[in-house]
Amino acid sequence: MIKHIVKSALLFSFVSLTGCASLSIEPWVKPYERQNLADPIMRTSRHPIANMHVAHVLEAREAARGADGTGGGGCGCN
Amino acid sequence: MVLMEQEAVVVVVIKFKTPFEVIFKRSVKKSKLHKLLTLAVLSIVTTLSQAAVLDPDRVDVLYHNYEGGGMKIDGPSILLRKKATESVAFTAYYYLDTISSASVDVLSTASPYSEKRNEGQLGIEYLHDKTMMSFNIRQSDEDDFLAQSLSINVSQDTFGDLTNLSMGLSYGDNEIRRNGDDSFEEQSEQYRLRAGINQVLTRNLTANLSIEAVADQGYLNNPYRTVRYVDNSIPSGVGYQAEIYPETRNSFATKLSASYYLPYRAALFFHYRYFSDSWEIESNDAEIGYRHPIGDAIELELKLRYYQQSQAEFYSDLFAYQDAQNYLARDKELSDFDNITLGIGVTYMLPDSLSYGDLRSEATFQWDYIDFNYNNFRDPTAEGGIGNEPLYGFSANVVRAFFSIYF
């Protein structure tokens, strides 16, 4: 488990650092080319209240938890 | 590391100097120079200062209903977010579960029950240039379970806003009681650590990689649930004893997701998540979603999700004898099972004539059908003899109806 966390932290640091170092690569999608990505239909958080309910239902019925994008906080299920 | 910094500096210098060098070397006319300078400044401003903005103010009022496997859970929920300034927003969330349970666990060893769960959350978001910070507190309260937690999240847009990096931490404290037994009081704690990277890949495709580690310690059992074991000394042939779980659980989840804009204005979503924990449960889930606008007023959503997990190492549907091992579980959520979800949703953007004032409003209805199949959990209420009952399975209908107002 600790190995997992250390590996992930290293990977994340590497990604962050190389992200800064990769300034030599021009951002390949210009701001004026992002109208499709900015369209509200592309938002995964289009309905945040529904996402929170879905996450709660699944966390109560399944053993898996985490990385679901709702910010965490636990189920409170008994 | 040093090389990386030098490289970055060189690039920045080139990026800022080049347009001006070009401009001055060509000795163009003053008016043309003005135009070019303005253009250069504008392009730098648009490239480097695409500051993020907070989400719009909105209120959502929802009714939810879950029915399946002998359980009915429903209630209201409200989510409010309001900007105090252009850089600070507050969120408030209330959620109520009204539960009436006659599930297979309850029917085999206890009596149907009903209870309520109240949940509240308060949050604050602070945006500074390209950095978003949020802090959230949460409380969930039942007769026999009090959960309190706090979370902090930070995210940063970088690399021409093509990349967003995020990190978060949560801490939760739980108090567990058992109805009908005033002397029973246990505690557990939960720590969560998460990180993510969101990357714009093309003008139509974004991808996200998220990881989250969760560590629990304390009393992790359900205080009511029992396991069953073979007992030939009694007429029924089966005895029951309380579950015993380890006092720690560490898990790790990795999720890869992508969103793709289709040429005819529709969106395709995909995610895959892998999960594993120290109880030797492994799970995989994948989901594909599709959002399709119909005219200006309607959005249709479809989804298909598959989930599969292996069982905890100390799980058994039927133990060979009493106290068969140190840890004992017969919770079907810890067993080997899979489920498949089919979902449909419709959002109707209300016309001005039906909206309140000039506020934009939407009404949404979502319905999920989930089919659960258990591979090592038998239905003890069915015929067949101890340990030979048919495997359990059930389906659930989950409905959400909500109204959203943007203001």
Coordinates of N, CA, C and O in Angstrom, one line a residue, chain B residues 157-270:
Chain B
D157 N -4.4 25.3 -13.4 CA -4.3 25.2 -14.9 C -2.9 25.5 -15.2 O -2.3 26.5 -14.7
T158 N -2.4 24.8 -16.2 CA -1.0 25.0 -16.6 C -0.9 24.7 -18.1 O -1.8 24.2 -18.7
F159 N 0.3 24.9 -18.6 CA 0.7 24.6 -20.0 C -0.4 25.1 -21.0 O -1.1 24.4 -21.7
G160 N -0.5 26.4 -21.0 CA -1.4 27.1 -21.9 C -2.9 26.7 -21.7 O -3.7 26.6 -22.6
D161 N -3.1 26.3 -20.4 CA -4.5 25.8 -20.0 C -4.9 24.5 -20.6 O -6.1 24.2 -20.6
L162 N -3.9 23.8 -21.2 CA -4.3 22.5 -21.7 C -4.3 21.4 -20.6 O -4.8 20.3 -20.8
T163 N -3.6 21.7 -19.5 CA -3.4 20.8 -18.5 C -4.0 21.3 -17.2 O -3.7 22.5 -16.9
N164 N -4.7 20.5 -16.4 CA -5.1 20.9 -15.1 C -4.6 19.8 -14.1 O -4.9 18.6 -14.3
L165 N -3.9 20.3 -13.1 CA -3.4 19.3 -12.1 C -4.2 19.5 -10.8 O -4.5 20.7 -10.4
S166 N -4.5 18.5 -10.1 CA -5.3 18.6 -8.9 C -4.8 17.7 -7.8 O -4.3 16.6 -8.1
M167 N -5.0 18.1 -6.6 CA -4.7 17.2 -5.4 C -5.7 17.5 -4.4 O -6.3 18.6 -4.3
G168 N -6.0 16.5 -3.5 CA -6.9 16.7 -2.5 C -6.7 15.7 -1.3 O -6.1 14.7 -1.4
L169 N -7.2 16.2 -0.1 CA -7.0 15.4 1.1 C -8.4 15.4 1.8 O -9.1 16.5 1.8
S170 N -8.7 14.3 2.5 CA -9.9 14.3 3.3 C -9.6 13.6 4.6 O -8.8 12.6 4.6
Y171 N -10.3 14.0 5.6 CA -10.3 13.2 6.9 C -11.7 13.1 7.4 O -12.5 14.0 7.3
G172 N -12.0 11.8 7.8 CA -13.4 11.6 8.3 C -13.3 10.8 9.6 O -12.4 10.0 9.9
D173 N -14.3 11.1 10.5 CA -14.4 10.5 11.8 C -15.8 9.9 11.9 O -16.8 10.6 11.6
N174 N -15.9 8.7 12.3 CA -17.2 8.0 12.4 C -17.5 7.5 13.8 O -16.6 6.9 14.4
E175 N -18.7 7.7 14.2 CA -19.2 7.1 15.5 C -20.2 6.1 15.2 O -21.3 6.5 14.6
I176 N -20.0 4.9 15.6 CA -21.0 3.8 15.3 C -21.7 3.3 16.5 O -21.0 3.0 17.6
R177 N -23.0 3.2 16.5 CA -23.8 2.7 17.6 C -24.6 1.6 17.1 O -24.8 1.3 15.9
R178 N -25.3 0.9 18.1 CA -26.2 -0.2 17.7 C -27.5 0.0 18.4 O -27.5 0.1 19.6
N179 N -28.5 0.2 17.6 CA -29.8 0.4 18.2 C -30.3 -0.7 19.2 O -30.1 -1.9 18.8
G180 N -30.8 -0.3 20.3 CA -31.2 -1.3 21.3 C -30.1 -1.7 22.2 O -30.3 -2.6 23.1
D181 N -28.9 -1.2 22.1 CA -27.8 -1.5 22.9 C -27.0 -0.2 23.3 O -26.1 0.2 22.5
D182 N -27.4 0.4 24.3 CA -26.9 1.7 24.7 C -25.4 1.7 25.0 O -24.7 2.7 25.0
S183 N -24.9 0.5 25.4 CA -23.5 0.4 25.8 C -22.6 0.3 24.6 O -21.4 0.4 24.8
F184 N -23.1 0.1 23.4 CA -22.3 -0.1 22.3 C -21.9 1.2 21.7 O -22.8 2.0 21.3
E185 N -20.6 1.4 21.6 CA -20.1 2.7 20.9 C -18.7 2.4 20.3 O -17.8 2.1 21.1
E186 N -18.6 2.5 19.0 CA -17.3 2.3 18.4 C -17.0 3.5 17.5 O -17.8 4.3 17.2
Q187 N -15.7 3.5 17.1 CA -15.3 4.6 16.2 C -14.4 4.1 15.1 O -13.8 3.0 15.2
S188 N -14.4 4.9 14.0 CA -13.5 4.6 12.9 C -13.0 6.0 12.3 O -13.7 7.0 12.5
E189 N -11.9 5.9 11.7 CA -11.4 7.1 11.0 C -11.0 6.8 9.5 O -10.7 5.6 9.2
Q190 N -11.1 7.8 8.7 CA -10.8 7.6 7.3 C -9.9 8.7 6.8 O -10.2 9.9 7.0
Y191 N -8.9 8.4 6.1 CA -8.0 9.4 5.4 C -8.1 9.1 3.9 O -8.0 8.0 3.5
R192 N -8.2 10.2 3.1 CA -8.2 10.1 1.7 C -7.1 11.0 1.1 O -7.1 12.2 1.5
L193 N -6.4 10.5 0.1 CA -5.4 11.3 -0.6 C -5.6 11.1 -2.1 O -5.7 10.0 -2.5
R194 N -5.8 12.2 -2.8 CA -6.1 12.0 -4.3 C -5.3 13.0 -5.1 O -4.9 14.0 -4.6
A195 N -5.1 12.6 -6.4 CA -4.5 13.5 -7.3 C -5.0 13.2 -8.7 O -5.6 12.1 -9.0
G196 N -4.9 14.2 -9.6 CA -5.5 14.0 -10.9 C -4.8 14.9 -11.9 O -4.2 16.0 -11.6
I197 N -4.8 14.5 -13.1 CA -4.4 15.3 -14.2 C -5.4 15.3 -15.3 O -5.9 14.2 -15.7
N198 N -5.8 16.5 -15.8 CA -6.8 16.6 -16.9 C -6.1 17.2 -18.1 O -5.4 18.2 -17.9
Q199 N -6.1 16.6 -19.2 CA -5.4 17.0 -20.4 C -6.2 17.2 -21.6 O -7.0 16.3 -22.0
V200 N -6.1 18.4 -22.2 CA -6.8 18.6 -23.5 C -5.9 17.9 -24.5 O -4.7 18.3 -24.6
L201 N -6.4 17.0 -25.3 CA -5.6 16.3 -26.2 C -5.8 16.8 -27.7 O -4.8 16.9 -28.4
T202 N -7.0 17.0 -28.0 CA -7.2 17.7 -29.3 C -8.4 18.7 -29.1 O -8.9 18.8 -28.0
R203 N -8.8 19.4 -30.2 CA -9.8 20.3 -30.0 C -11.2 19.7 -29.7 O -12.2 20.3 -29.4
N204 N -11.2 18.3 -29.8 CA -12.5 17.6 -29.5 C -12.3 16.6 -28.4 O -13.3 15.9 -28.1
L205 N -11.2 16.4 -27.8 CA -10.9 15.3 -26.9 C -10.2 15.7 -25.7 O -9.1 16.4 -25.8
T206 N -10.7 15.4 -24.5 CA -9.9 15.6 -23.2 C -9.9 14.3 -22.5 O -10.7 13.4 -22.7
A207 N -8.8 14.1 -21.7 CA -8.6 12.9 -21.0 C -8.3 13.2 -19.5 O -7.7 14.3 -19.3
N208 N -8.6 12.3 -18.6 CA -8.3 12.6 -17.2 C -7.8 11.3 -16.5 O -8.4 10.3 -16.8
L209 N -6.8 11.5 -15.7 CA -6.3 10.4 -15.0 C -6.4 10.7 -13.5 O -5.8 11.8 -13.1
S210 N -7.1 9.9 -12.7 CA -7.2 10.2 -11.3 C -6.8 9.0 -10.4 O -7.1 7.9 -10.8
I211 N -6.2 9.3 -9.3 CA -5.8 8.3 -8.4 C -6.3 8.7 -7.0 O -6.4 9.9 -6.7
E212 N -6.7 7.7 -6.2 CA -7.1 8.0 -4.8 C -6.7 6.9 -3.9 O -7.1 5.7 -4.2
A213 N -6.1 7.2 -2.8 CA -5.8 6.2 -1.8 C -6.7 6.5 -0.6 O -6.9 7.6 -0.2
V214 N -7.3 5.4 0.0 CA -8.2 5.6 1.1 C -7.7 4.6 2.2 O -7.4 3.5 1.9
A215 N -7.5 5.2 3.4 CA -7.1 4.3 4.5 C -8.1 4.5 5.7 O -8.4 5.6 6.1
D216 N -8.6 3.3 6.1 CA -9.6 3.3 7.2 C -8.9 2.6 8.4 O -8.2 1.7 8.2
Q217 N -9.3 3.1 9.6 CA -8.9 2.3 10.8 C -10.0 2.5 11.8 O -10.7 3.5 11.9
G218 N -10.1 1.4 12.6 CA -11.1 1.4 13.7 C -12.1 0.3 13.5 O -11.8 -0.8 12.9
Y219 N -13.4 0.5 13.9 CA -14.4 -0.5 13.8 C -15.1 -0.4 12.4 O -15.8 0.6 12.1
L220 N -14.8 -1.4 11.6 CA -15.3 -1.3 10.2 C -16.4 -2.2 9.9 O -16.9 -2.3 8.8
N221 N -16.8 -3.0 10.9 CA -18.0 -3.9 10.8 C -19.3 -3.2 10.6 O -19.4 -2.0 11.0
N222 N -20.3 -4.0 10.2 CA -21.6 -3.6 10.4 C -22.0 -4.2 11.7 O -21.9 -5.5 11.8
P223 N -22.5 -3.5 12.7 CA -22.7 -4.1 14.1 C -23.9 -5.0 14.1 O -24.1 -5.7 15.1
Y224 N -24.7 -5.1 13.1 CA -25.9 -5.9 13.1 C -25.7 -7.2 12.3 O -26.4 -8.2 12.5
R225 N -24.8 -7.2 11.3 CA -24.7 -8.3 10.4 C -24.0 -9.6 11.0 O -23.1 -9.4 11.8
T226 N -24.5 -10.7 10.6 CA -23.9 -12.0 11.1 C -23.4 -12.8 9.9 O -23.8 -12.6 8.7
V227 N -22.5 -13.8 10.2 CA -22.2 -14.8 9.2 C -22.9 -16.1 9.6 O -23.3 -16.3 10.7
R228 N -23.0 -17.0 8.7 CA -23.6 -18.3 9.0 C -22.6 -19.4 8.9 O -21.6 -19.3 8.1
Y229 N -22.8 -20.5 9.7 CA -21.8 -21.6 9.6 C -22.6 -22.9 9.8 O -23.7 -22.9 10.4
V230 N -22.1 -24.0 9.4 CA -22.7 -25.3 9.5 C -22.7 -25.7 11.0 O -21.6 -25.6 11.6
D231 N -23.8 -26.1 11.5 CA -23.9 -26.5 12.9 C -24.9 -27.7 12.9 O -26.1 -27.5 13.0
N232 N -24.3 -28.9 12.9 CA -25.2 -30.1 12.9 C -25.8 -30.4 14.3 O -26.6 -31.3 14.4
S233 N -25.4 -29.6 15.3 CA -26.0 -29.9 16.6 C -27.3 -29.3 16.8 O -28.0 -29.5 17.8
I234 N -27.8 -28.5 15.9 CA -29.1 -27.9 16.0 C -30.0 -28.3 14.8 O -29.4 -28.6 13.7
P235 N -31.3 -28.3 15.0 CA -32.2 -28.9 14.0 C -32.1 -28.1 12.6 O -32.1 -28.8 11.6
S236 N -31.9 -26.8 12.7 CA -31.8 -26.1 11.4 C -30.6 -26.4 10.6 O -30.5 -26.1 9.4
G237 N -29.5 -26.8 11.3 CA -28.3 -27.2 10.7 C -27.4 -26.0 10.4 O -26.3 -26.1 9.8
V238 N -27.8 -24.8 10.8 CA -27.0 -23.6 10.5 C -27.0 -22.7 11.8 O -28.1 -22.4 12.4
G239 N -25.8 -22.2 12.1 CA -25.7 -21.3 13.2 C -25.3 -19.9 12.7 O -24.8 -19.8 11.6
Y240 N -25.4 -18.9 13.6 CA -25.1 -17.5 13.2 C -24.1 -16.9 14.2 O -24.3 -17.2 15.4
Q241 N -23.2 -16.2 13.8 CA -22.3 -15.4 14.7 C -22.0 -14.1 14.1 O -22.1 -13.9 12.9
A242 N -21.6 -13.1 15.0 CA -21.3 -11.7 14.5 C -20.1 -11.7 13.5 O -19.2 -12.5 13.7
E243 N -20.2 -10.8 12.6 CA -19.1 -10.6 11.7 C -17.9 -10.1 12.4 O -18.0 -9.3 13.4
I244 N -16.7 -10.4 12.0 CA -15.5 -9.8 12.5 C -14.6 -9.3 11.4 O -14.2 -10.1 10.6
Y245 N -14.3 -8.0 11.3 CA -13.5 -7.5 10.2 C -12.2 -7.0 10.8 O -12.0 -6.7 12.0
P246 N -11.2 -6.9 9.9 CA -9.9 -6.3 10.4 C -10.2 -4.9 10.8 O -11.1 -4.3 10.3
E247 N -9.2 -4.3 11.5 CA -9.4 -2.9 12.0 C -8.8 -1.9 11.1 O -8.7 -0.7 11.4
T248 N -8.2 -2.4 10.0 CA -7.6 -1.4 9.0 C -8.1 -1.9 7.6 O -8.3 -3.1 7.4
R249 N -8.2 -0.9 6.7 CA -8.4 -1.2 5.3 C -7.8 -0.1 4.5 O -8.0 1.1 4.7
N250 N -6.9 -0.5 3.6 CA -6.2 0.5 2.7 C -6.6 0.1 1.3 O -6.5 -1.0 0.9
S251 N -7.0 1.1 0.5 CA -7.4 0.8 -0.8 C -6.8 1.9 -1.8 O -6.4 3.0 -1.4
F252 N -6.7 1.5 -3.0 CA -6.2 2.4 -4.1 C -7.0 2.2 -5.3 O -7.3 1.1 -5.8
A253 N -7.4 3.4 -5.9 CA -8.2 3.4 -7.1 C -7.5 4.3 -8.2 O -7.0 5.3 -7.8
T254 N -7.6 3.8 -9.4 CA -7.1 4.6 -10.5 C -8.1 4.6 -11.6 O -8.7 3.6 -11.9
K255 N -8.4 5.8 -12.1 CA -9.5 6.0 -13.0 C -9.0 6.8 -14.2 O -8.4 7.8 -14.1
L256 N -9.2 6.2 -15.4 CA -8.9 6.9 -16.6 C -10.2 7.3 -17.3 O -11.1 6.4 -17.5
S257 N -10.4 8.5 -17.7 CA -11.7 8.9 -18.3 C -11.4 9.8 -19.5 O -10.3 10.5 -19.6
A258 N -12.3 9.9 -20.4 CA -12.1 10.7 -21.6 C -13.5 11.2 -22.1 O -14.5 10.6 -21.8
S259 N -13.5 12.4 -22.6 CA -14.7 13.1 -23.2 C -14.4 13.5 -24.6 O -13.4 14.1 -24.9
Y260 N -15.3 13.1 -25.5 CA -15.1 13.4 -26.9 C -16.3 14.1 -27.5 O -17.4 13.7 -27.4
Y261 N -16.0 15.2 -28.2 CA -17.0 16.0 -28.9 C -17.3 15.4 -30.3 O -16.3 15.4 -31.1
L262 N -18.5 15.0 -30.6 CA -18.8 14.5 -31.9 C -19.1 15.6 -32.9 O -19.7 16.6 -32.5
P263 N -18.8 15.4 -34.2 CA -19.0 16.5 -35.1 C -20.4 17.1 -35.3 O -20.5 18.2 -35.7
Y264 N -21.4 16.3 -34.9 CA -22.8 16.8 -35.1 C -23.3 17.4 -33.7 O -24.5 17.4 -33.5
R265 N -22.4 17.8 -32.9 CA -22.8 18.4 -31.5 C -23.4 17.4 -30.6 O -24.7 17.4 -30.4
A266 N -22.6 16.4 -30.2 CA -23.0 15.5 -29.2 C -21.8 15.1 -28.5 O -20.7 15.4 -28.9
A267 N -21.9 14.5 -27.3 CA -20.7 14.2 -26.5 C -20.7 12.7 -26.1 O -21.7 12.1 -25.8
L268 N -19.5 12.2 -26.1 CA -19.3 10.8 -25.8 C -18.3 10.8 -24.6 O -17.3 11.4 -24.6
F269 N -18.7 10.0 -23.6 CA -17.9 9.9 -22.3 C -17.5 8.4 -22.1 O -18.3 7.5 -22.3
F270 N -16.3 8.3 -21.6 CA -15.9 6.9 -21.2 C -15.0 7.0 -20.0 O -14.3 7.9 -19.7

